[in-house]
Structures are given as structure tokens and as C-alpha cells.
Amino acid sequence: MKQQLDSQKIEKLKKYIATKGKNGAVIAFSGGVDSTTLAALAHQVLAEKTIAVIAQTATYPPEELKDAQKAAQDIGIPLHIIQTEELKNPDFQKNPPNRCYYCKKELLQKILTFAHSQGFRAVFEGTNHSDLQGHRPGYQAVQETQDVYSPWTACQFTKTEIRQTAKTMGLSNHDKPALSCLATRIPFNQPITAEKLYRINQAEQAIKTIVPIQQLRVRDHNNLARIEVATQEQHHFFDATVLEKATQALKHLGFLYVTLDLEGYQTGSMLKEVVFEAKT
């Protein structure tokens, strides 16, 4: 019965894609499992009437671009690179709790401009039904922007269902850890700068060369680096040599203190400070 339900949902999704993308659709692409699976399905349904677009920006690790290019190549969908300039927006730079709204607005406007230049009408983006349970101010930008659609949300696909679909389709990144922009490593209301984003990315890349970590965040609390890893991966740090190497690598980047968060990786962990401040 479950398999039949999944098949029905896939067919509903394909019909949605066919209807909204009848005049051509551009996929907001990141190389993550949500956008990759959406792009693969859209390419099946719309063929040459769909293309993928990825933004090159200081808020995303440059290493992810190579992975995204490979994912698009595996699907067979054309991938175009555009530039976004959210760092020039003072509202984004101030890093308020709804920072993602300004970033998403910038991205969608740039993708829509590109889509129209190609003669395409719609933009598909990868917000899923599970995302709506958390803090997602960026989704407001989706809702208020004409011709932008969220097929996963419209058809109520959860993250787990998307991963299952990706695995069934044979997509190599079906189990890729969740992505997030580098700005999520900076506490709310602390300014976002290109220098901070660069240091955070360098810190995460340095740790990955020392120890084989899949799910990693280095939260930048000015002079203090707080390392979050998945709880099942924390054992890699129960080694004096690893701790020493990680500490020295991050201090070399300018951090005075280096800590390992004992609670492990948590999505939206920076929201704790906002909630705490609201209560005090």
C-alpha cells in the first residue's frame, strides 16, 4: 500500500511540474538532494523546456559548485551559473533572524530575470514539506514572488520521501548531508562579512582534511569557534592528536578559542540565542 501511495505522489508531482512548467521552467539548483531530485524529475517531464541555475556567492562554499556541476551532468540537465549580491544588501548584512528572506529574495529575482531572458516563465525551488516545520523566513520570499513554485511543498513531500525518491532514481547524492549557507554559522544580529564567511569555510575545510566528517558546522562566535558534528561522528574527536590538529588549524585562522559542542549538530542552533534573549 505504501509503494502505491508513493507512486501516486510521484505522478501527482509530475502533473504539477507539467502544468506549472508548460511554458518552460528554471530550477533553482544547489546540488543538494532536494534540488537535484527536483531537477531530475523536471528534466524527465519537461525535457528541453527546463534548465538549472546555481548562484555563485560568498555565502556558499565554492567546493559545492563542483559537486553541483557533476550532479547536473549526471542528470543531463544544462546548468547555468549566475551571480547574487546579497552581501550588498544592508538588511542581509545586519543578520537579523529573518536574514534568509533577503537572501532568498535576491536569489529568486536574479533567477527570474535569467528565466525570462531564456523565454521561460516559471521558477521551481526546492523547499520541502519538512522544512515548513522549522524556522524558514526564506519561504516568505517564495510565497510573495510571482511565477515561483515549490513542487515538493505543493505535493507534500517530506525530506525522507525525497531521499527515497532520489535513491529509487539512482541519484548518487541521495544520502548527501543537508546543505546550508555559510551565514548560518554566524549568530543573529552579528554582521555578516565576506571575511567571516571565508574564514568559516576555511575552518570547515581544514577540519575535513584532518578527520572524515560528513555533517559539520563551525559556528563563528567572534573569537570562539564552536564545532558541531553529528552525534554519531563525535567519536572522531575523542583523540588527542585530532583535537590538537583541529585546534591549531582554527587558531591559525584567527580564532582564540576552539570548542566542540557536546550536543552535536543541530539545525537552527543559532536560534537558541534569539529565544533566550526574548525570555530575558
PDB file of C-alpha atoms in Angstrom:
ATOM      1  CA  MET A   1       0.000   0.000   0.000  1.00  0.00           C
ATOM      2  CA  LYS A   2       2.872   2.336   0.859  1.00  0.00           C
ATOM      3  CA  GLN A   3       4.520   1.752  -2.541  1.00  0.00           C
ATOM      4  CA  GLN A   4       1.225   2.519  -4.288  1.00  0.00           C
ATOM      5  CA  LEU A   5       0.866   5.753  -2.303  1.00  0.00           C
ATOM      6  CA  ASP A   6       4.430   6.767  -3.222  1.00  0.00           C
ATOM      7  CA  SER A   7       3.721   6.126  -6.901  1.00  0.00           C
ATOM      8  CA  GLN A   8       0.582   8.223  -6.731  1.00  0.00           C
ATOM      9  CA  LYS A   9       2.503  11.071  -5.123  1.00  0.00           C
ATOM     10  CA  ILE A  10       5.172  10.914  -7.812  1.00  0.00           C
ATOM     11  CA  GLU A  11       2.527  11.053 -10.530  1.00  0.00           C
ATOM     12  CA  LYS A  12       0.844  13.993  -8.797  1.00  0.00           C
ATOM     13  CA  LEU A  13       4.212  15.748  -8.632  1.00  0.00           C
ATOM     14  CA  LYS A  14       4.899  15.132 -12.323  1.00  0.00           C
ATOM     15  CA  LYS A  15       1.498  16.543 -13.267  1.00  0.00           C
ATOM     16  CA  TYR A  16       2.210  19.608 -11.137  1.00  0.00           C
ATOM     17  CA  ILE A  17       5.565  20.078 -12.868  1.00  0.00           C
ATOM     18  CA  ALA A  18       3.977  19.636 -16.299  1.00  0.00           C
ATOM     19  CA  THR A  19       1.244  22.175 -15.539  1.00  0.00           C
ATOM     20  CA  LYS A  20       3.336  24.888 -13.906  1.00  0.00           C
ATOM     21  CA  GLY A  21       6.234  24.345 -16.288  1.00  0.00           C
ATOM     22  CA  LYS A  22       4.275  24.213 -19.531  1.00  0.00           C
ATOM     23  CA  ASN A  23       5.951  27.434 -20.684  1.00  0.00           C
ATOM     24  CA  GLY A  24       9.378  26.340 -19.506  1.00  0.00           C
ATOM     25  CA  ALA A  25      10.872  26.172 -16.007  1.00  0.00           C
ATOM     26  CA  VAL A  26      14.183  27.053 -14.410  1.00  0.00           C
ATOM     27  CA  ILE A  27      15.264  25.008 -11.391  1.00  0.00           C
ATOM     28  CA  ALA A  28      16.921  26.853  -8.505  1.00  0.00           C
ATOM     29  CA  PHE A  29      19.802  24.419  -8.139  1.00  0.00           C
ATOM     30  CA  SER A  30      22.270  23.867  -5.310  1.00  0.00           C
ATOM     31  CA  GLY A  31      23.476  20.298  -5.837  1.00  0.00           C
ATOM     32  CA  GLY A  32      21.726  19.144  -2.669  1.00  0.00           C
ATOM     33  CA  VAL A  33      19.336  16.205  -2.723  1.00  0.00           C
ATOM     34  CA  ASP A  34      16.169  18.353  -2.860  1.00  0.00           C
ATOM     35  CA  SER A  35      17.112  20.441  -5.880  1.00  0.00           C
ATOM     36  CA  THR A  36      18.886  17.567  -7.642  1.00  0.00           C
ATOM     37  CA  THR A  37      15.885  15.251  -7.397  1.00  0.00           C
ATOM     38  CA  LEU A  38      13.530  18.044  -8.441  1.00  0.00           C
ATOM     39  CA  ALA A  39      15.744  18.855 -11.420  1.00  0.00           C
ATOM     40  CA  ALA A  40      15.901  15.186 -12.443  1.00  0.00           C
ATOM     41  CA  LEU A  41      12.099  14.840 -12.360  1.00  0.00           C
ATOM     42  CA  ALA A  42      11.559  18.152 -14.155  1.00  0.00           C
ATOM     43  CA  HIS A  43      14.020  17.098 -16.833  1.00  0.00           C
ATOM     44  CA  GLN A  44      12.078  13.848 -17.287  1.00  0.00           C
ATOM     45  CA  VAL A  45       8.783  15.686 -17.627  1.00  0.00           C
ATOM     46  CA  LEU A  46       9.772  18.853 -19.498  1.00  0.00           C
ATOM     47  CA  ALA A  47      12.907  17.716 -21.365  1.00  0.00           C
ATOM     48  CA  GLU A  48      14.478  20.708 -23.157  1.00  0.00           C
ATOM     49  CA  LYS A  49      11.951  23.077 -21.601  1.00  0.00           C
ATOM     50  CA  THR A  50      13.836  23.066 -18.297  1.00  0.00           C
ATOM     51  CA  ILE A  51      17.287  24.214 -17.226  1.00  0.00           C
ATOM     52  CA  ALA A  52      19.044  24.533 -13.874  1.00  0.00           C
ATOM     53  CA  VAL A  53      20.610  27.668 -12.412  1.00  0.00           C
ATOM     54  CA  ILE A  54      23.025  27.896  -9.495  1.00  0.00           C
ATOM     55  CA  ALA A  55      24.158  31.054  -7.745  1.00  0.00           C
ATOM     56  CA  GLN A  56      27.828  31.752  -7.177  1.00  0.00           C
ATOM     57  CA  THR A  57      28.090  33.746  -3.967  1.00  0.00           C
ATOM     58  CA  ALA A  58      30.304  34.250  -0.930  1.00  0.00           C
ATOM     59  CA  THR A  59      27.649  32.669   1.285  1.00  0.00           C
ATOM     60  CA  TYR A  60      28.130  29.187  -0.194  1.00  0.00           C
ATOM     61  CA  PRO A  61      31.297  27.068  -0.134  1.00  0.00           C
ATOM     62  CA  PRO A  62      32.989  27.186  -3.563  1.00  0.00           C
ATOM     63  CA  GLU A  63      33.660  23.448  -3.259  1.00  0.00           C
ATOM     64  CA  GLU A  64      29.914  22.816  -3.570  1.00  0.00           C
ATOM     65  CA  LEU A  65      29.885  24.246  -7.097  1.00  0.00           C
ATOM     66  CA  LYS A  66      31.933  21.326  -8.422  1.00  0.00           C
ATOM     67  CA  ASP A  67      29.566  18.826  -6.794  1.00  0.00           C
ATOM     68  CA  ALA A  68      26.574  20.658  -8.252  1.00  0.00           C
ATOM     69  CA  GLN A  69      28.082  20.661 -11.733  1.00  0.00           C
ATOM     70  CA  LYS A  70      28.650  16.901 -11.511  1.00  0.00           C
ATOM     71  CA  ALA A  71      25.091  16.308 -10.259  1.00  0.00           C
ATOM     72  CA  ALA A  72      23.635  18.315 -13.154  1.00  0.00           C
ATOM     73  CA  GLN A  73      25.862  16.498 -15.625  1.00  0.00           C
ATOM     74  CA  ASP A  74      24.720  13.115 -14.269  1.00  0.00           C
ATOM     75  CA  ILE A  75      21.091  14.171 -14.749  1.00  0.00           C
ATOM     76  CA  GLY A  76      21.752  15.581 -18.192  1.00  0.00           C
ATOM     77  CA  ILE A  77      20.237  18.990 -17.441  1.00  0.00           C
ATOM     78  CA  PRO A  78      22.005  22.195 -18.566  1.00  0.00           C
ATOM     79  CA  LEU A  79      23.410  24.193 -15.646  1.00  0.00           C
ATOM     80  CA  HIS A  80      23.980  27.943 -15.753  1.00  0.00           C
ATOM     81  CA  ILE A  81      25.867  29.980 -13.140  1.00  0.00           C
ATOM     82  CA  ILE A  82      24.646  33.401 -12.042  1.00  0.00           C
ATOM     83  CA  GLN A  83      25.990  35.893  -9.501  1.00  0.00           C
ATOM     84  CA  THR A  84      23.965  37.066  -6.499  1.00  0.00           C
ATOM     85  CA  GLU A  85      24.825  40.063  -4.348  1.00  0.00           C
ATOM     86  CA  GLU A  86      23.068  39.630  -1.030  1.00  0.00           C
ATOM     87  CA  LEU A  87      26.169  40.940   0.775  1.00  0.00           C
ATOM     88  CA  LYS A  88      25.473  44.365  -0.722  1.00  0.00           C
ATOM     89  CA  ASN A  89      22.068  44.460   0.975  1.00  0.00           C
ATOM     90  CA  PRO A  90      22.318  46.201   4.400  1.00  0.00           C
ATOM     91  CA  ASP A  91      19.274  44.268   5.637  1.00  0.00           C
ATOM     92  CA  PHE A  92      21.081  40.993   4.983  1.00  0.00           C
ATOM     93  CA  GLN A  93      24.412  42.248   6.318  1.00  0.00           C
ATOM     94  CA  LYS A  94      22.832  43.138   9.676  1.00  0.00           C
ATOM     95  CA  ASN A  95      21.991  39.423  10.058  1.00  0.00           C
ATOM     96  CA  PRO A  96      18.501  39.637  11.610  1.00  0.00           C
ATOM     97  CA  PRO A  97      16.573  36.421  12.414  1.00  0.00           C
ATOM     98  CA  ASN A  98      14.793  36.762   9.049  1.00  0.00           C
ATOM     99  CA  ARG A  99      18.075  37.156   7.163  1.00  0.00           C
ATOM    100  CA  CYS A 100      17.179  34.288   4.821  1.00  0.00           C
ATOM    101  CA  TYR A 101      14.250  36.309   3.491  1.00  0.00           C
ATOM    102  CA  TYR A 102      16.582  38.898   1.959  1.00  0.00           C
ATOM    103  CA  CYS A 103      18.931  36.273   0.561  1.00  0.00           C
ATOM    104  CA  LYS A 104      16.101  34.258  -0.991  1.00  0.00           C
ATOM    105  CA  LYS A 105      14.508  37.393  -2.440  1.00  0.00           C
ATOM    106  CA  GLU A 106      17.777  38.320  -4.139  1.00  0.00           C
ATOM    107  CA  LEU A 107      18.231  34.792  -5.495  1.00  0.00           C
ATOM    108  CA  LEU A 108      14.705  34.476  -6.865  1.00  0.00           C
ATOM    109  CA  GLN A 109      14.783  37.865  -8.558  1.00  0.00           C
ATOM    110  CA  LYS A 110      18.069  37.019 -10.278  1.00  0.00           C
ATOM    111  CA  ILE A 111      16.806  33.602 -11.378  1.00  0.00           C
ATOM    112  CA  LEU A 112      13.534  35.068 -12.673  1.00  0.00           C
ATOM    113  CA  THR A 113      15.466  37.633 -14.706  1.00  0.00           C
ATOM    114  CA  PHE A 114      17.563  34.835 -16.177  1.00  0.00           C
ATOM    115  CA  ALA A 115      14.494  32.671 -16.838  1.00  0.00           C
ATOM    116  CA  HIS A 116      12.727  35.446 -18.740  1.00  0.00           C
ATOM    117  CA  SER A 117      15.870  36.111 -20.776  1.00  0.00           C
ATOM    118  CA  GLN A 118      15.692  32.485 -21.930  1.00  0.00           C
ATOM    119  CA  GLY A 119      11.991  32.706 -22.745  1.00  0.00           C
ATOM    120  CA  PHE A 120      10.993  30.576 -19.744  1.00  0.00           C
ATOM    121  CA  ARG A 121       8.165  31.530 -17.402  1.00  0.00           C
ATOM    122  CA  ALA A 122       8.364  29.548 -14.154  1.00  0.00           C
ATOM    123  CA  VAL A 123      10.984  29.006 -11.456  1.00  0.00           C
ATOM    124  CA  PHE A 124      10.930  25.847  -9.327  1.00  0.00           C
ATOM    125  CA  GLU A 125      12.664  25.848  -5.944  1.00  0.00           C
ATOM    126  CA  GLY A 126      13.304  23.019  -3.517  1.00  0.00           C
ATOM    127  CA  THR A 127      11.587  23.817  -0.218  1.00  0.00           C
ATOM    128  CA  ASN A 128      10.024  20.592   1.073  1.00  0.00           C
ATOM    129  CA  HIS A 129       7.167  19.855   3.458  1.00  0.00           C
ATOM    130  CA  SER A 130       9.527  19.032   6.350  1.00  0.00           C
ATOM    131  CA  ASP A 131      11.204  22.436   6.026  1.00  0.00           C
ATOM    132  CA  LEU A 132       7.974  24.182   6.941  1.00  0.00           C
ATOM    133  CA  GLN A 133       8.146  22.758  10.458  1.00  0.00           C
ATOM    134  CA  GLY A 134      11.208  24.884  11.228  1.00  0.00           C
ATOM    135  CA  HIS A 135      12.362  28.497  11.002  1.00  0.00           C
ATOM    136  CA  ARG A 136      12.099  29.285   7.269  1.00  0.00           C
ATOM    137  CA  PRO A 137      11.800  33.035   6.647  1.00  0.00           C
ATOM    138  CA  GLY A 138      13.110  32.477   3.142  1.00  0.00           C
ATOM    139  CA  TYR A 139       9.873  30.730   2.247  1.00  0.00           C
ATOM    140  CA  GLN A 140       8.054  34.047   2.639  1.00  0.00           C
ATOM    141  CA  ALA A 141      10.024  35.331  -0.341  1.00  0.00           C
ATOM    142  CA  VAL A 142       8.886  32.297  -2.324  1.00  0.00           C
ATOM    143  CA  GLN A 143       5.252  32.871  -1.445  1.00  0.00           C
ATOM    144  CA  GLU A 144       5.252  36.526  -2.416  1.00  0.00           C
ATOM    145  CA  THR A 145       7.154  36.165  -5.706  1.00  0.00           C
ATOM    146  CA  GLN A 146       5.056  35.572  -8.799  1.00  0.00           C
ATOM    147  CA  ASP A 147       5.893  32.609 -11.055  1.00  0.00           C
ATOM    148  CA  VAL A 148       7.975  30.891  -8.342  1.00  0.00           C
ATOM    149  CA  TYR A 149       6.743  27.452  -7.266  1.00  0.00           C
ATOM    150  CA  SER A 150       7.704  24.842  -4.656  1.00  0.00           C
ATOM    151  CA  PRO A 151       6.689  21.457  -6.104  1.00  0.00           C
ATOM    152  CA  TRP A 152       7.832  19.427  -3.082  1.00  0.00           C
ATOM    153  CA  THR A 153       5.762  21.565  -0.723  1.00  0.00           C
ATOM    154  CA  ALA A 154       2.744  21.697  -3.033  1.00  0.00           C
ATOM    155  CA  CYS A 155       2.700  17.893  -3.203  1.00  0.00           C
ATOM    156  CA  GLN A 156       3.608  17.454   0.493  1.00  0.00           C
ATOM    157  CA  PHE A 157       6.873  15.568   0.060  1.00  0.00           C
ATOM    158  CA  THR A 158       8.940  15.207   3.225  1.00  0.00           C
ATOM    159  CA  LYS A 159      12.727  15.126   3.270  1.00  0.00           C
ATOM    160  CA  THR A 160      12.658  11.375   3.841  1.00  0.00           C
ATOM    161  CA  GLU A 161      10.388  10.843   0.839  1.00  0.00           C
ATOM    162  CA  ILE A 162      12.655  12.961  -1.338  1.00  0.00           C
ATOM    163  CA  ARG A 163      15.682  10.896  -0.329  1.00  0.00           C
ATOM    164  CA  GLN A 164      13.723   7.714  -1.071  1.00  0.00           C
ATOM    165  CA  THR A 165      12.759   9.087  -4.486  1.00  0.00           C
ATOM    166  CA  ALA A 166      16.350  10.068  -5.211  1.00  0.00           C
ATOM    167  CA  LYS A 167      17.588   6.607  -4.263  1.00  0.00           C
ATOM    168  CA  THR A 168      14.949   4.950  -6.448  1.00  0.00           C
ATOM    169  CA  MET A 169      16.041   7.146  -9.358  1.00  0.00           C
ATOM    170  CA  GLY A 170      19.665   6.131  -8.796  1.00  0.00           C
ATOM    171  CA  LEU A 171      20.903   9.608  -7.909  1.00  0.00           C
ATOM    172  CA  SER A 172      24.364   9.398  -6.367  1.00  0.00           C
ATOM    173  CA  ASN A 173      23.731  12.170  -3.824  1.00  0.00           C
ATOM    174  CA  HIS A 174      20.558  10.661  -2.321  1.00  0.00           C
ATOM    175  CA  ASP A 175      22.274  10.463   1.080  1.00  0.00           C
ATOM    176  CA  LYS A 176      24.232  13.732   0.901  1.00  0.00           C
ATOM    177  CA  PRO A 177      24.129  15.667   4.198  1.00  0.00           C
ATOM    178  CA  ALA A 178      21.919  18.740   4.320  1.00  0.00           C
ATOM    179  CA  LEU A 179      23.444  21.941   2.978  1.00  0.00           C
ATOM    180  CA  SER A 180      23.152  25.422   4.419  1.00  0.00           C
ATOM    181  CA  CYS A 181      24.740  28.729   3.569  1.00  0.00           C
ATOM    182  CA  LEU A 182      27.810  29.852   5.484  1.00  0.00           C
ATOM    183  CA  ALA A 183      25.901  32.766   7.009  1.00  0.00           C
ATOM    184  CA  THR A 184      24.066  30.271   9.239  1.00  0.00           C
ATOM    185  CA  ARG A 185      27.314  29.874  11.192  1.00  0.00           C
ATOM    186  CA  ILE A 186      27.197  33.498  12.410  1.00  0.00           C
ATOM    187  CA  PRO A 187      24.991  34.409  15.410  1.00  0.00           C
ATOM    188  CA  PHE A 188      21.975  36.536  14.553  1.00  0.00           C
ATOM    189  CA  ASN A 189      22.452  40.297  14.769  1.00  0.00           C
ATOM    190  CA  GLN A 190      26.215  39.979  14.341  1.00  0.00           C
ATOM    191  CA  PRO A 191      27.258  41.490  10.984  1.00  0.00           C
ATOM    192  CA  ILE A 192      27.861  39.173   8.047  1.00  0.00           C
ATOM    193  CA  THR A 193      31.045  39.960   6.142  1.00  0.00           C
ATOM    194  CA  ALA A 194      32.890  38.305   3.288  1.00  0.00           C
ATOM    195  CA  GLU A 195      35.899  37.892   5.601  1.00  0.00           C
ATOM    196  CA  LYS A 196      33.866  35.951   8.186  1.00  0.00           C
ATOM    197  CA  LEU A 197      32.325  33.720   5.534  1.00  0.00           C
ATOM    198  CA  TYR A 198      35.744  32.959   4.069  1.00  0.00           C
ATOM    199  CA  ARG A 199      37.197  32.104   7.494  1.00  0.00           C
ATOM    200  CA  ILE A 200      34.288  29.799   8.309  1.00  0.00           C
ATOM    201  CA  ASN A 201      34.680  27.923   5.055  1.00  0.00           C
ATOM    202  CA  GLN A 202      38.438  27.627   5.566  1.00  0.00           C
ATOM    203  CA  ALA A 203      37.841  26.290   9.080  1.00  0.00           C
ATOM    204  CA  GLU A 204      35.414  23.618   7.900  1.00  0.00           C
ATOM    205  CA  GLN A 205      37.651  22.554   5.037  1.00  0.00           C
ATOM    206  CA  ALA A 206      40.616  22.334   7.418  1.00  0.00           C
ATOM    207  CA  ILE A 207      38.738  20.038   9.800  1.00  0.00           C
ATOM    208  CA  LYS A 208      37.623  17.802   6.944  1.00  0.00           C
ATOM    209  CA  THR A 209      41.254  17.285   5.948  1.00  0.00           C
ATOM    210  CA  ILE A 210      42.049  16.177   9.499  1.00  0.00           C
ATOM    211  CA  VAL A 211      39.125  13.863  10.178  1.00  0.00           C
ATOM    212  CA  PRO A 212      36.487  12.194   7.901  1.00  0.00           C
ATOM    213  CA  ILE A 213      33.414  14.206   8.926  1.00  0.00           C
ATOM    214  CA  GLN A 214      30.221  14.311   6.850  1.00  0.00           C
ATOM    215  CA  GLN A 215      27.933  16.626   8.867  1.00  0.00           C
ATOM    216  CA  LEU A 216      29.931  19.619  10.085  1.00  0.00           C
ATOM    217  CA  ARG A 217      29.340  23.225  11.081  1.00  0.00           C
ATOM    218  CA  VAL A 218      31.871  25.670  12.534  1.00  0.00           C
ATOM    219  CA  ARG A 219      29.852  28.367  14.298  1.00  0.00           C
ATOM    220  CA  ASP A 220      31.722  31.666  14.446  1.00  0.00           C
ATOM    221  CA  HIS A 221      31.277  33.434  17.787  1.00  0.00           C
ATOM    222  CA  ASN A 222      33.878  36.092  17.006  1.00  0.00           C
ATOM    223  CA  ASN A 223      36.985  34.852  18.860  1.00  0.00           C
ATOM    224  CA  LEU A 224      35.433  31.444  19.568  1.00  0.00           C
ATOM    225  CA  ALA A 225      34.860  28.621  17.092  1.00  0.00           C
ATOM    226  CA  ARG A 226      32.132  26.165  18.120  1.00  0.00           C
ATOM    227  CA  ILE A 227      32.375  22.907  16.201  1.00  0.00           C
ATOM    228  CA  GLU A 228      29.179  20.947  15.635  1.00  0.00           C
ATOM    229  CA  VAL A 229      29.274  17.445  14.164  1.00  0.00           C
ATOM    230  CA  ALA A 230      26.640  14.725  14.003  1.00  0.00           C
ATOM    231  CA  THR A 231      26.480  12.818  17.297  1.00  0.00           C
ATOM    232  CA  GLN A 232      27.405   9.556  15.553  1.00  0.00           C
ATOM    233  CA  GLU A 233      30.584  11.241  14.293  1.00  0.00           C
ATOM    234  CA  GLN A 234      31.733  12.796  17.553  1.00  0.00           C
ATOM    235  CA  HIS A 235      33.908   9.795  18.361  1.00  0.00           C
ATOM    236  CA  HIS A 236      36.394  11.028  15.746  1.00  0.00           C
ATOM    237  CA  PHE A 237      37.275  13.836  18.148  1.00  0.00           C
ATOM    238  CA  PHE A 238      37.968  11.511  21.083  1.00  0.00           C
ATOM    239  CA  ASP A 239      41.607  11.565  20.076  1.00  0.00           C
ATOM    240  CA  ALA A 240      44.209  13.941  21.451  1.00  0.00           C
ATOM    241  CA  THR A 241      46.035  14.203  18.121  1.00  0.00           C
ATOM    242  CA  VAL A 242      42.858  15.133  16.239  1.00  0.00           C
ATOM    243  CA  LEU A 243      41.933  17.723  18.866  1.00  0.00           C
ATOM    244  CA  GLU A 244      45.399  19.259  18.715  1.00  0.00           C
ATOM    245  CA  LYS A 245      45.425  19.462  14.923  1.00  0.00           C
ATOM    246  CA  ALA A 246      41.907  20.922  14.750  1.00  0.00           C
ATOM    247  CA  THR A 247      42.689  23.458  17.462  1.00  0.00           C
ATOM    248  CA  GLN A 248      45.888  24.638  15.805  1.00  0.00           C
ATOM    249  CA  ALA A 249      44.276  24.820  12.362  1.00  0.00           C
ATOM    250  CA  LEU A 250      41.443  27.038  13.607  1.00  0.00           C
ATOM    251  CA  LYS A 251      43.708  29.209  15.748  1.00  0.00           C
ATOM    252  CA  HIS A 252      45.842  29.738  12.672  1.00  0.00           C
ATOM    253  CA  LEU A 253      42.723  31.241  11.056  1.00  0.00           C
ATOM    254  CA  GLY A 254      42.357  33.753  13.884  1.00  0.00           C
ATOM    255  CA  PHE A 255      40.143  32.053  16.455  1.00  0.00           C
ATOM    256  CA  LEU A 256      41.358  32.405  20.047  1.00  0.00           C
ATOM    257  CA  TYR A 257      39.240  29.552  21.436  1.00  0.00           C
ATOM    258  CA  VAL A 258      38.106  26.299  19.837  1.00  0.00           C
ATOM    259  CA  THR A 259      35.303  24.193  21.317  1.00  0.00           C
ATOM    260  CA  LEU A 260      33.366  21.037  20.445  1.00  0.00           C
ATOM    261  CA  ASP A 261      29.619  21.287  21.063  1.00  0.00           C
ATOM    262  CA  LEU A 262      28.699  18.216  23.142  1.00  0.00           C
ATOM    263  CA  GLU A 263      25.084  18.337  21.920  1.00  0.00           C
ATOM    264  CA  GLY A 264      26.250  17.708  18.380  1.00  0.00           C
ATOM    265  CA  TYR A 265      24.987  19.130  15.103  1.00  0.00           C
ATOM    266  CA  GLN A 266      21.581  20.786  15.294  1.00  0.00           C
ATOM    267  CA  THR A 267      19.753  22.624  12.539  1.00  0.00           C
ATOM    268  CA  GLY A 268      18.945  26.180  13.547  1.00  0.00           C
ATOM    269  CA  SER A 269      21.127  26.053  16.657  1.00  0.00           C
ATOM    270  CA  MET A 270      21.697  29.809  16.439  1.00  0.00           C
ATOM    271  CA  LEU A 271      18.002  30.346  17.188  1.00  0.00           C
ATOM    272  CA  LYS A 272      18.661  29.350  20.801  1.00  0.00           C
ATOM    273  CA  GLU A 273      20.242  32.724  21.464  1.00  0.00           C
ATOM    274  CA  VAL A 274      17.266  34.551  19.960  1.00  0.00           C
ATOM    275  CA  VAL A 275      14.817  32.563  22.116  1.00  0.00           C
ATOM    276  CA  PHE A 276      16.951  33.087  25.223  1.00  0.00           C
ATOM    277  CA  GLU A 277      17.172  36.849  24.660  1.00  0.00           C
ATOM    278  CA  ALA A 278      13.408  37.023  24.160  1.00  0.00           C
ATOM    279  CA  LYS A 279      12.859  35.366  27.551  1.00  0.00           C
ATOM    280  CA  THR A 280      15.292  37.565  29.475  1.00  0.00           C
TER     281      THR A 280
END
